[in-house]
Amino acid sequence: MFRQKGGSLLVQVDGTILSRLNTLDDLLPQLPGAIKGRSGGIEIFGKGSPIIYIDNRPIRSKSELTRLVPSEIKEIELITSPGPEYNAAGRAVLKITTIHKNDGISLLTKTYLKRSDRLSGGQSAVLGYQYHGLSISGSLSYDYNNGKLTQPASTELAASHDLHRYDKDQWGKTRTPALDYQVSADYAINDKKSFGLSWDGKQYTNKEHRNGTLSYSVNNNPINSATIDNHYRNRINYQHLNTFCNW
């Protein structure tokens, strides 16, 4: 499953237990020296976030990783000291080689549900077309994360035989729907030469309804209190157009 190749480590995925994992997020932390960072992305110990290649082409968007499943991967090469051709500037390189696909149309759909305080989930679909060196794909995903907020806080101060108490309690609900989309086309002349373009975008909305109470008491006798009602909404909408040429 693991073997050295010069100064790099090759990890065989196809035909091993790694190919049975559900997502690439499950697979990458299994690599020696790989860990999940605080943001949830993959990091290489001592090297930070790696530069990732798929079939000798550097990825332009993280959405390219979500379209891959372990059963489609042949092997992964981890290069901790890449040469100048990678322009890695001290970072590691992950090279993912996929299994050669037959010409034709492919469709991959996913649905997931998770529950903490509230139910969250998402759906995605990836449509692809392969003909010799030409590869065209499009993806669309929708995720919704629902959360619950509870933040009680209190401060007590003893002064002049009196006990002063300040209470600040907050509670509320959050909802974060996100829509991701991507279209790409590339043409591989051979294993080392390819070119193409991709267009991706995201619509992200953060909604929060938060209530709070502020109260002040002396020796457990209420002196003052107030109620705060907040509604927060932030929307982000962006698009990227990327071109590449590996020659």
XYZ file of C-alpha atoms in Angstrom:
247
model
C 0.000 0.000 0.000
C 2.886 2.381 0.849
C 6.227 2.490 -0.939
C 9.089 4.896 -1.497
C 9.828 6.347 -4.922
C 13.002 8.391 -4.817
C 12.271 11.232 -2.416
C 8.511 10.760 -2.437
C 5.970 8.380 -0.918
C 3.536 6.477 -3.149
C 0.204 5.386 -1.679
C -1.721 2.748 -3.596
C -5.474 3.359 -3.388
C -6.995 1.233 -6.146
C -7.535 -2.340 -4.967
C -6.892 -1.521 -1.295
C -9.093 -0.787 1.699
C -8.535 2.936 1.086
C -10.689 2.772 -2.042
C -13.669 1.792 0.123
C -13.703 5.070 2.044
C -16.603 7.398 1.313
C -14.916 10.708 0.524
C -11.538 12.257 -0.172
C -11.818 13.986 3.222
C -11.784 10.499 4.762
C -8.884 9.321 2.591
C -6.292 12.110 2.750
C -5.811 12.049 6.570
C -4.797 8.363 6.206
C -1.593 9.408 4.401
C 1.556 9.302 6.550
C 2.297 12.797 7.871
C -1.106 14.192 6.801
C -3.440 15.797 9.333
C -6.645 17.816 9.268
C -6.033 21.510 9.885
C -8.160 23.786 12.031
C -10.096 24.936 8.979
C -10.889 21.311 8.077
C -8.497 21.167 5.117
C -5.629 18.721 4.755
C -2.147 19.689 5.972
C 1.242 17.968 5.831
C 3.105 17.939 9.143
C 5.717 20.691 9.148
C 4.772 21.848 5.635
C 1.282 23.300 5.990
C -1.313 23.113 3.242
C 0.014 21.179 0.207
C -0.209 22.018 -3.478
C -2.517 19.397 -5.006
C -2.353 17.983 -8.528
C -4.955 15.775 -10.192
C -3.594 13.855 -13.179
C -0.555 16.175 -13.453
C -2.729 19.299 -13.366
C -2.776 21.668 -10.362
C -6.269 22.143 -8.983
C -7.766 25.621 -9.227
C -10.641 25.145 -6.797
C -11.321 22.969 -3.764
C -14.544 21.912 -5.454
C -12.410 19.728 -7.739
C -11.607 17.569 -4.706
C -15.243 17.142 -3.724
C -15.984 15.671 -7.150
C -13.490 12.844 -6.575
C -14.294 9.664 -4.657
C -11.607 7.219 -3.450
C -12.854 4.447 -5.761
C -11.818 6.616 -8.748
C -8.215 7.087 -7.522
C -5.332 4.871 -8.613
C -2.587 6.249 -6.365
C -1.429 9.333 -4.478
C 2.144 10.569 -4.440
C 3.336 12.722 -1.520
C 6.399 14.838 -2.280
C 7.688 16.584 0.840
C 10.679 18.212 -0.889
C 9.425 19.072 -4.389
C 11.742 20.351 -7.116
C 11.658 23.834 -8.664
C 9.268 22.685 -11.430
C 6.453 22.672 -8.852
C 7.108 26.230 -7.605
C 6.031 25.017 -4.159
C 7.978 27.583 -2.060
C 8.603 25.205 0.848
C 5.228 23.458 0.701
C 4.607 19.779 0.018
C 2.952 18.453 -3.157
C 0.179 15.857 -3.406
C -0.200 14.248 -6.827
C -3.442 12.315 -7.280
C -3.609 9.913 -10.218
C -7.084 8.745 -11.170
C -8.103 5.500 -12.806
C -8.390 5.841 -16.570
C -12.035 6.280 -17.419
C -13.716 4.910 -20.492
C -15.168 7.381 -22.952
C -18.740 8.364 -22.265
C -20.995 10.144 -19.785
C -20.839 9.758 -16.008
C -23.130 10.961 -13.230
C -22.415 11.027 -9.499
C -24.953 12.149 -6.892
C -24.563 12.447 -3.119
C -26.873 13.209 -0.213
C -25.943 13.517 3.434
C -27.647 14.353 6.719
C -26.121 15.205 10.090
C -27.561 16.250 13.406
C -26.102 18.108 16.346
C -28.531 20.540 17.953
C -30.427 20.846 14.670
C -30.670 18.857 11.459
C -28.296 19.804 8.605
C -27.514 18.222 5.267
C -26.778 18.664 1.610
C -27.057 17.298 -1.908
C -24.666 17.356 -4.858
C -24.532 16.148 -8.448
C -21.573 15.857 -10.827
C -22.025 15.278 -14.558
C -18.996 14.384 -16.682
C -18.136 13.608 -20.278
C -14.929 11.931 -21.438
C -13.741 11.438 -25.014
C -10.101 10.469 -25.507
C -8.122 13.419 -24.073
C -11.134 15.704 -23.746
C -12.820 15.950 -20.360
C -15.859 18.127 -19.599
C -17.577 18.235 -16.226
C -20.110 20.252 -14.285
C -21.132 20.106 -10.656
C -23.824 21.614 -8.453
C -24.097 21.261 -4.685
C -26.343 22.706 -1.997
C -25.515 22.532 1.701
C -27.449 23.832 4.669
C -26.034 23.990 8.179
C -28.370 24.740 11.076
C -27.060 25.546 14.516
C -28.213 26.513 17.988
C -26.577 29.214 20.099
C -26.578 29.289 23.909
C -24.183 31.591 25.774
C -24.961 32.249 29.454
C -22.537 34.533 31.311
C -22.504 36.156 34.747
C -20.123 38.296 36.813
C -20.251 38.908 40.574
C -18.519 41.708 42.444
C -18.459 42.119 46.243
C -18.082 45.708 47.432
C -19.070 47.482 50.668
C -20.890 44.426 52.035
C -23.007 44.279 48.880
C -22.986 41.630 46.163
C -23.341 43.066 42.661
C -24.306 40.607 39.933
C -24.314 41.168 36.159
C -25.964 38.571 33.937
C -25.691 38.420 30.153
C -27.509 35.519 28.543
C -27.725 34.942 24.787
C -29.566 32.316 22.777
C -30.576 31.917 19.181
C -30.518 29.937 15.948
C -28.276 30.041 12.877
C -28.841 28.875 9.315
C -26.165 28.841 6.628
C -27.297 27.709 3.158
C -24.581 27.547 0.470
C -24.793 26.883 -3.262
C -21.634 25.835 -5.160
C -21.362 25.353 -8.909
C -18.528 24.581 -11.312
C -17.994 23.901 -15.021
C -14.643 22.841 -16.487
C -13.140 21.570 -19.712
C -9.615 20.350 -20.329
C -7.709 18.456 -22.959
C -4.754 16.184 -22.241
C -2.373 15.843 -25.169
C -0.290 13.320 -23.206
C 0.626 12.590 -19.581
C 2.656 15.793 -19.266
C 0.879 18.283 -21.575
C -2.641 19.574 -21.020
C -4.666 22.785 -21.103
C -8.137 23.918 -20.173
C -10.349 26.283 -18.237
C -12.812 26.227 -15.370
C -15.539 28.507 -14.057
C -16.830 28.202 -10.522
C -18.888 30.223 -8.110
C -20.563 30.201 -4.735
C -23.589 31.818 -3.117
C -23.340 31.802 0.655
C -25.815 33.276 3.140
C -25.314 33.423 6.895
C -28.556 34.018 8.808
C -28.666 34.441 12.564
C -31.475 35.298 14.988
C -30.064 36.030 18.426
C -31.875 37.073 21.627
C -30.195 38.311 24.765
C -30.971 39.600 28.245
C -28.880 41.967 30.341
C -29.685 42.219 34.037
C -28.151 43.840 37.091
C -28.946 43.001 40.707
C -27.639 43.879 44.156
C -27.922 41.277 46.919
C -30.247 39.307 44.630
C -32.595 42.282 44.292
C -33.229 43.187 40.616
C -32.145 46.736 39.753
C -32.248 46.889 35.970
C -32.783 44.612 32.986
C -32.993 44.823 29.200
C -33.829 42.495 26.326
C -31.989 42.581 22.992
C -33.284 41.075 19.755
C -30.810 40.788 16.832
C -31.370 39.659 13.257
C -28.198 39.217 11.214
C -27.871 38.355 7.528
C -24.715 38.304 5.424
C -24.609 37.176 1.801
C -21.533 36.441 -0.293
C -21.644 35.792 -4.027
C -18.459 35.261 -6.035
C -17.293 33.699 -9.298
C -13.889 32.614 -10.599
C -12.659 31.965 -14.130
C -9.377 30.047 -14.348
C -7.265 28.893 -17.267
C -4.246 26.613 -17.185
C -1.613 25.213 -19.494
C 0.882 22.516 -18.502
C 3.589 22.236 -21.112
